[in-house]
Short mmCIF file of C-alpha atoms in Angstrom, two decimals:
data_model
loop_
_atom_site.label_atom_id
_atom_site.label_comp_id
_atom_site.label_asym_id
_atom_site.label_seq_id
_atom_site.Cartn_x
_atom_site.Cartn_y
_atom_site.Cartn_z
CA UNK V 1484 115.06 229.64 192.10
CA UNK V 1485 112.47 231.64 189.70
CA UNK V 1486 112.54 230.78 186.58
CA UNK V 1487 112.98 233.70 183.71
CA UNK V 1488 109.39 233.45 182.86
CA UNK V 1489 108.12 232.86 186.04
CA UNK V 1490 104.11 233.35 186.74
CA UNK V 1491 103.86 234.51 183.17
CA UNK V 1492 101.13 233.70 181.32
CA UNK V 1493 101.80 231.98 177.83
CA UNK V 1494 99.71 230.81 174.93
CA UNK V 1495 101.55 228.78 172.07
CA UNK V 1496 99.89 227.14 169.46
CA UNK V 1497 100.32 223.70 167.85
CA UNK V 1498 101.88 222.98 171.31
CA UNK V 1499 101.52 218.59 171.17
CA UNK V 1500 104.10 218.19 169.08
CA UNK V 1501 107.87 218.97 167.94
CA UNK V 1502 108.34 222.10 167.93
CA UNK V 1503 105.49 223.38 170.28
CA UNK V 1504 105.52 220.60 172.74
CA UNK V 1505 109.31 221.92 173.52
CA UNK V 1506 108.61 225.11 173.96
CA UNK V 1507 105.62 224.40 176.43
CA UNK V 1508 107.74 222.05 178.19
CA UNK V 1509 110.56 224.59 178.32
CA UNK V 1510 108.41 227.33 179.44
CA UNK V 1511 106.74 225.82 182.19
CA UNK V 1512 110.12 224.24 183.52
CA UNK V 1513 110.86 228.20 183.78
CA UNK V 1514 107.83 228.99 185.42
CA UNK V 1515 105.37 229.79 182.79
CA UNK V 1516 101.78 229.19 183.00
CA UNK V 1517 100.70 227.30 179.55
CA UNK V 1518 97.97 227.11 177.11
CA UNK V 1519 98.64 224.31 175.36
CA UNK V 1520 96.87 224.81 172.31
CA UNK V 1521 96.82 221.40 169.45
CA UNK V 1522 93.92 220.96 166.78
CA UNK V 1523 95.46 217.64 166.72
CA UNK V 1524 96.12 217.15 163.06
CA UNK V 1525 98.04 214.96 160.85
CA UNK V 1526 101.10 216.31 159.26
CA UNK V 1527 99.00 217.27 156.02
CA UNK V 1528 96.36 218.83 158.23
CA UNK V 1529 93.87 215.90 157.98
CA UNK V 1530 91.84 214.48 160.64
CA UNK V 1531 91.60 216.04 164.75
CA UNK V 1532 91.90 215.30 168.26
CA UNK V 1533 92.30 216.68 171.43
CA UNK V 1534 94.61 213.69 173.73
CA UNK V 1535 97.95 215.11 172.38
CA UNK V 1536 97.49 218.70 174.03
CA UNK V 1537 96.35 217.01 177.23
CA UNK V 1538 99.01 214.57 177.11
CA UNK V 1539 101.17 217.69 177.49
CA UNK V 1540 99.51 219.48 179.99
CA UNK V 1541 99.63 216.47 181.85
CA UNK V 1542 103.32 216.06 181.61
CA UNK V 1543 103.46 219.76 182.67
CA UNK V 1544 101.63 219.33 185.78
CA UNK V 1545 103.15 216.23 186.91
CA UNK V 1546 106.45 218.27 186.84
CA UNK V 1547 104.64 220.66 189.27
CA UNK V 1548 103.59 223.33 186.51
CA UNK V 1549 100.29 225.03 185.54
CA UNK V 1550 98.79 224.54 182.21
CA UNK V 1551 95.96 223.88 180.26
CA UNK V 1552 94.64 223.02 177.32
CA UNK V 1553 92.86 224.02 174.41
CA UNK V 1554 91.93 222.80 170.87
CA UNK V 1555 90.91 225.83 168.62
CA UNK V 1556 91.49 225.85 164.66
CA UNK V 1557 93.96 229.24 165.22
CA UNK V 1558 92.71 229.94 161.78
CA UNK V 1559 89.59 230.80 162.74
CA UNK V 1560 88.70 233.84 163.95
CA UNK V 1561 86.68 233.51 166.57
CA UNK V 1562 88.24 230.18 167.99
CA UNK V 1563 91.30 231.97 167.74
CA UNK V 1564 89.74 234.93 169.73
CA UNK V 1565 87.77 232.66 172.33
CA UNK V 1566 91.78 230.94 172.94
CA UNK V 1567 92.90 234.04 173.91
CA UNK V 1568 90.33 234.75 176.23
CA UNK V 1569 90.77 231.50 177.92
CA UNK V 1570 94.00 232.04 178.92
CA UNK V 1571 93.59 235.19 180.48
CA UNK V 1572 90.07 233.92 182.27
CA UNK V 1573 92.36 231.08 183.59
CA UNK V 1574 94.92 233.27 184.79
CA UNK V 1575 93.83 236.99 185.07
CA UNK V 1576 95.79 237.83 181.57
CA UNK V 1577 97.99 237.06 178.86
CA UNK V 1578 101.88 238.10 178.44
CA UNK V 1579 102.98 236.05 175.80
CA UNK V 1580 101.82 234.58 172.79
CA UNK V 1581 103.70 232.31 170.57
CA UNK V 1582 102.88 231.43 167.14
CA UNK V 1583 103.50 227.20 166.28
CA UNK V 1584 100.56 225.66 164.37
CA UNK V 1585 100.90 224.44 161.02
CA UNK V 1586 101.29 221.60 158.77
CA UNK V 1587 102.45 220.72 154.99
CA UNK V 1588 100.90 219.79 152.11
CA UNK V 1589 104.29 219.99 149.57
CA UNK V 1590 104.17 220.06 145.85
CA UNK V 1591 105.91 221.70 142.90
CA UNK V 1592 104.13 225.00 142.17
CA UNK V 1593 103.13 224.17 138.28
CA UNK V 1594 100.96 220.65 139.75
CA UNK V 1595 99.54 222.01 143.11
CA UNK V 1596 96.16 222.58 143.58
CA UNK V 1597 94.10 225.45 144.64
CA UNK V 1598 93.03 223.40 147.53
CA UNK V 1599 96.56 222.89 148.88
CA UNK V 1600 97.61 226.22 148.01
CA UNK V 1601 94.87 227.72 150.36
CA UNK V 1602 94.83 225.29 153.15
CA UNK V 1603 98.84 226.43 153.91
CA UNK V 1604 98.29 229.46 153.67
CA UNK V 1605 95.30 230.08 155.74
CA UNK V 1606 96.74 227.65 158.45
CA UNK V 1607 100.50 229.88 158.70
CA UNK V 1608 100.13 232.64 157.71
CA UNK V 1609 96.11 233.47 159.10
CA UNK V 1610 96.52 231.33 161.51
CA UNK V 1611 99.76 233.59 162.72
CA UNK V 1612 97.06 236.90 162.38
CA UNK V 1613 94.57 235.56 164.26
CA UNK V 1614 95.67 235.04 167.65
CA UNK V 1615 97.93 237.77 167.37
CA UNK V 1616 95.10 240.30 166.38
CA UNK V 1617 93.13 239.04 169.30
CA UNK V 1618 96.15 239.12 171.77
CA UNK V 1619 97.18 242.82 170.93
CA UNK V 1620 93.12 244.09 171.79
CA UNK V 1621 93.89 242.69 174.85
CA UNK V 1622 97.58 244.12 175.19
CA UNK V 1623 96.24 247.36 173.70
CA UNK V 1624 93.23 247.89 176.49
CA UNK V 1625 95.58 247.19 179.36
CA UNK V 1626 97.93 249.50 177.97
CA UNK V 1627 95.40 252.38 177.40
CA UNK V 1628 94.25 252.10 181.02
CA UNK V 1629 97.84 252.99 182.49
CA UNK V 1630 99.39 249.55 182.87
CA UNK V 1631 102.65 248.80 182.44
CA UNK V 1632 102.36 245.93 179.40
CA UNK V 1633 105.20 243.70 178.35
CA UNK V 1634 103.67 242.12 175.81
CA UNK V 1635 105.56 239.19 173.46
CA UNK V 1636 105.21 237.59 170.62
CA UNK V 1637 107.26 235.00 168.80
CA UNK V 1638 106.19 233.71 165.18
CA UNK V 1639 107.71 231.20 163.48
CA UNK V 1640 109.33 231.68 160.08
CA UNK V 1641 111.41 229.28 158.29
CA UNK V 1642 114.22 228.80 155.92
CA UNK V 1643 111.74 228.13 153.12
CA UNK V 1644 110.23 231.52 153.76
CA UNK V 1645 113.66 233.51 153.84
CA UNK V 1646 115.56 232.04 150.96
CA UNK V 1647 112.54 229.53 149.33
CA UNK V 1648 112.16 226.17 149.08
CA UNK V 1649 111.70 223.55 145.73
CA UNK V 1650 108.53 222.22 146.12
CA UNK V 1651 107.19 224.27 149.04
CA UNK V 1652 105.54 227.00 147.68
CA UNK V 1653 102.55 226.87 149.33
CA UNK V 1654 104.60 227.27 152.84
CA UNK V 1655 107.42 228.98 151.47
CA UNK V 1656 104.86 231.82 150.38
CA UNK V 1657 102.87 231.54 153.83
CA UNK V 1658 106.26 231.63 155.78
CA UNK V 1659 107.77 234.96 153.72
CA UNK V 1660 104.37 236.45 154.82
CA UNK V 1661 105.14 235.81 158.82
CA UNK V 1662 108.51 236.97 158.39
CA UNK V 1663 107.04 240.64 157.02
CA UNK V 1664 104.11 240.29 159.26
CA UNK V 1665 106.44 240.25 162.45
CA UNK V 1666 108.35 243.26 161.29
CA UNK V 1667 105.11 245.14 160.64
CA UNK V 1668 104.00 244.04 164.45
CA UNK V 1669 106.92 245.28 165.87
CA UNK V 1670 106.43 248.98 164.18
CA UNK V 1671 102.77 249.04 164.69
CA UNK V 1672 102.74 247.65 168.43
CA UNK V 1673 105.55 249.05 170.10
CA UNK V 1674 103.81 251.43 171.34
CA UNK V 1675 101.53 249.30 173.85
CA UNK V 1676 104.59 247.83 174.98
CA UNK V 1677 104.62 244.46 172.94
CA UNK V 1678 107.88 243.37 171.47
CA UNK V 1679 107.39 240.68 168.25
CA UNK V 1680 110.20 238.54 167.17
CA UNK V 1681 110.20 235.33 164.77
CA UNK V 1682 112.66 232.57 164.60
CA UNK V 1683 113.37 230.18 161.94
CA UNK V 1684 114.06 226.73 163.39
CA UNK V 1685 116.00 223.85 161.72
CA UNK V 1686 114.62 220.68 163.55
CA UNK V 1687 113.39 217.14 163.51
CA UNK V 1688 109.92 217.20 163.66
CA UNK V 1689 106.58 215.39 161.97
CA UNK V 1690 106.66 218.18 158.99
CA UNK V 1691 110.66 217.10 158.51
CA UNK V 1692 111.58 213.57 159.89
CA UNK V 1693 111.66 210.74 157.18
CA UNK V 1694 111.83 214.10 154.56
CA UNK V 1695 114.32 216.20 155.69
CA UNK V 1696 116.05 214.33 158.28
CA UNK V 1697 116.16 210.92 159.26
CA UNK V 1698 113.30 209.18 161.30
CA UNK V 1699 115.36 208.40 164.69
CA UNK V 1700 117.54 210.79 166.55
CA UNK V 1701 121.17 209.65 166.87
CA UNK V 1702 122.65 208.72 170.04
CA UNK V 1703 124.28 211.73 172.02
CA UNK V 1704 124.33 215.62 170.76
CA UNK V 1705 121.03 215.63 168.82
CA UNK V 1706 121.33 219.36 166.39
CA UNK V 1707 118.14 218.52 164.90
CA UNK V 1708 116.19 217.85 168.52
CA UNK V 1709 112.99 220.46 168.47
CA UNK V 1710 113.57 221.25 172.25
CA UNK V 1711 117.15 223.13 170.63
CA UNK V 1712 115.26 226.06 168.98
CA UNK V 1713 113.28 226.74 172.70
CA UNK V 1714 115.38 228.44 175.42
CA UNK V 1715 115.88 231.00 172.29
CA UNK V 1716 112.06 231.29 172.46
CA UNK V 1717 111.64 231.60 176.18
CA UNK V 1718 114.20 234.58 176.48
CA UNK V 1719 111.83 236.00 173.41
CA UNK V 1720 108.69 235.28 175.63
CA UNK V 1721 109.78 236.86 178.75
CA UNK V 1722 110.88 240.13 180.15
CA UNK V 1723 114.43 240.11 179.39
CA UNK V 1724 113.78 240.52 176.41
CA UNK V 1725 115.32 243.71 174.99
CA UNK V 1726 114.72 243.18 170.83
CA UNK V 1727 111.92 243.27 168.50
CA UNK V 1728 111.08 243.21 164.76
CA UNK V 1729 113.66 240.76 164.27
CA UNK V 1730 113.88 237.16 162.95
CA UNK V 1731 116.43 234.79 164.14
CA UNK V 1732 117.55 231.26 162.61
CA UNK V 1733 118.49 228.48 165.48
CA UNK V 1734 119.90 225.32 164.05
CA UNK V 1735 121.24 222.97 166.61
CA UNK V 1736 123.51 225.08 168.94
CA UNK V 1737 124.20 228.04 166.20
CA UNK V 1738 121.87 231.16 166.69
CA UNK V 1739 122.04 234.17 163.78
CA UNK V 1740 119.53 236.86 163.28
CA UNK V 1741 118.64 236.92 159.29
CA UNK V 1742 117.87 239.79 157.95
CA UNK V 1743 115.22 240.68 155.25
CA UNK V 1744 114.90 242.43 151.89
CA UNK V 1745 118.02 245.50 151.97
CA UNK V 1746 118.43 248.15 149.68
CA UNK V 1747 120.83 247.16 146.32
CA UNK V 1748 123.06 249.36 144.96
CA UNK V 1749 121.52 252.27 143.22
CA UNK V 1750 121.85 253.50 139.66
CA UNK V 1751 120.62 256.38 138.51
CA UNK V 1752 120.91 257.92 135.74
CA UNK V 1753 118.11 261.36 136.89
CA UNK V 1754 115.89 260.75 134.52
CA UNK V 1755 113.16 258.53 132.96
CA UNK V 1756 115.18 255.08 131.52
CA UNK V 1757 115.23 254.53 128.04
CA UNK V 1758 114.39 250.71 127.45
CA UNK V 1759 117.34 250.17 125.99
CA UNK V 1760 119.39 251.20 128.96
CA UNK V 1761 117.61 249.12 131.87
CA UNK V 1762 119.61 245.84 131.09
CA UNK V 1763 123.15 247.81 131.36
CA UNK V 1764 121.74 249.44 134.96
CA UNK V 1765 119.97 246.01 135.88
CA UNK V 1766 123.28 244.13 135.94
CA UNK V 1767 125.65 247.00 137.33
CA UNK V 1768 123.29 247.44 139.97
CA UNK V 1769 123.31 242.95 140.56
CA UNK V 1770 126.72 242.94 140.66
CA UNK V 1771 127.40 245.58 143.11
CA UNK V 1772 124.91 243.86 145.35
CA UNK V 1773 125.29 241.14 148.15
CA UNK V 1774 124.35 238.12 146.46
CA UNK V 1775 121.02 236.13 147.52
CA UNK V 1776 121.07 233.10 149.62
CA UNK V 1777 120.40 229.95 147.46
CA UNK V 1778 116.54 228.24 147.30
CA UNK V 1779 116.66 225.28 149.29
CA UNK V 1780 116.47 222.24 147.16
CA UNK V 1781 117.36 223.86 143.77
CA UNK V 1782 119.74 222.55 142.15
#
């Protein structure tokens, strides 16, 4: 029986590990061909090595799939761009790319460095750009010479980076950005036939375990395994899917799409304020208003 990606062609990024090793795994038990892309960094960002995204494309083709493997800094422009074009010189093109890599380097905001600051952002939210920029000039080009494109692209979000996160500013900040980045793909590429979506996972992985979650998964149902948050990413990868310009949370077995910044209730008075009246229309206009989700961590 076909899978519901089958013979697609998929790249996903920061693919040895947690998050992206599931997915891979998942999309080549559907029938995916995979680009199993790892820098192979420590969970600060530190050091590099290739063996844990040929580990998985081993374990992919033992199970009878198609992958390969690649070790570009996504961040990078034109290792970003030359990861793209591998996959579709591999396999003739590319239909879906999904957005994985990263890594943390947590602090509070008023003692983190400029260093740290710039390293998470350039790595999440750049390193989200990148490929994508690369992917839709190829998307684009097929499209413009009469084919029928169903582009996809999943990026990954997170909690910190739809309600904020104490001492995660950096990534907080980087993940907001990938959340308003997918909505602007969505408008801006529809029309080549490329639908964007972004989840938010809530998982046990190298950036979490021993931080957020405990080291060891417990015996039986495991809502923190990685390999949860995937079959929602695979039905985002592949045909079926019918949605874009969203962002969805996955937590264990509970699936919810989030949405962004809405309108607040409106006061206006139909003229210029006075200073003296902004307080009285700042507060009716908070209080008539959904209230905001809490920052994760705060007290």
């Amino acid at each position: 029986m076909a899978g519901i990606v089958d013979g697609r062609v998929v790249v996903i990024t920061g693919a040895a590990r947690g998050l992206g090793r599931a997915h891979a795994l998942e999309f080549a038990a559907e029938g995916a061909r995979v680009l199993v892309n790892d820098l192979g960094v420590e969970r600060d960002g530190s050091g590099g090595a290739s063996e844990p995204a040929r580990e998985v494309v081993a374990e992919i083709r033992s199970g009878g799939g198609e992958a390969e493997a690649n070790a570009a800094d996504v961040a990078d422009w034109d290792q970003a761009g030359a990861m793209i074009a591998q996959a579709v010189e591999t396999w003739g093109r590319l239909d879906t790319l999904v957005c994985n890599a990263g890594f943390l380097r947590d602090r509070m905001l008023a003692t983190m460095n400029e260093q740290e600051w710039d390293a998470i952002v350039r790595v999440h939210l750049k390193g989200h750009f990148a490929p994508a920029r690369h992917a839709i000039a190829h998307w684009r080009d097929r499209s413009k010479a009469g084919e029928d494109v169903r582009g996809r692209l999943i990026n990954t979000s997170s909690g910190a980076g739809l309600m904020g996160s104490i001492g995660q500013g950096n990534y907080a900040a980087a993940k907001a950005g990938v959340a308003a980045l997918t909505i602007q793909q969505a408008a801006e590429w529809g029309r080549y036939g490329v639908r964007a979506n972004a989840i938010a996972p809530d998982a046990r992985t190298r950036m979490t375990a021993g931080i957020m979650y405990e080291e060891q998964a417990p015996q039986g149902w495991d809502d923190k395994d990685p390999a949860n948050a995937s079959p929602l990413v695979v039905w985002l990868g592949s045909d079926a899917c019918d949605v874009t310009g969203r962002v969805f949370e996955i937590a264990g077995g509970a699936l919810n799409v989030c949405d962004g910044w809405q309108h607040g209730h409106v006061v206006d008075v139909g003229r210029k304020y006075s200073a003296a009246e902004i307080a009285e229309a700042v507060h009716t206009s908070i209080t008539a208003s959904p209230s905001p989700a809490p920052v994760y961590g705060a007290g």
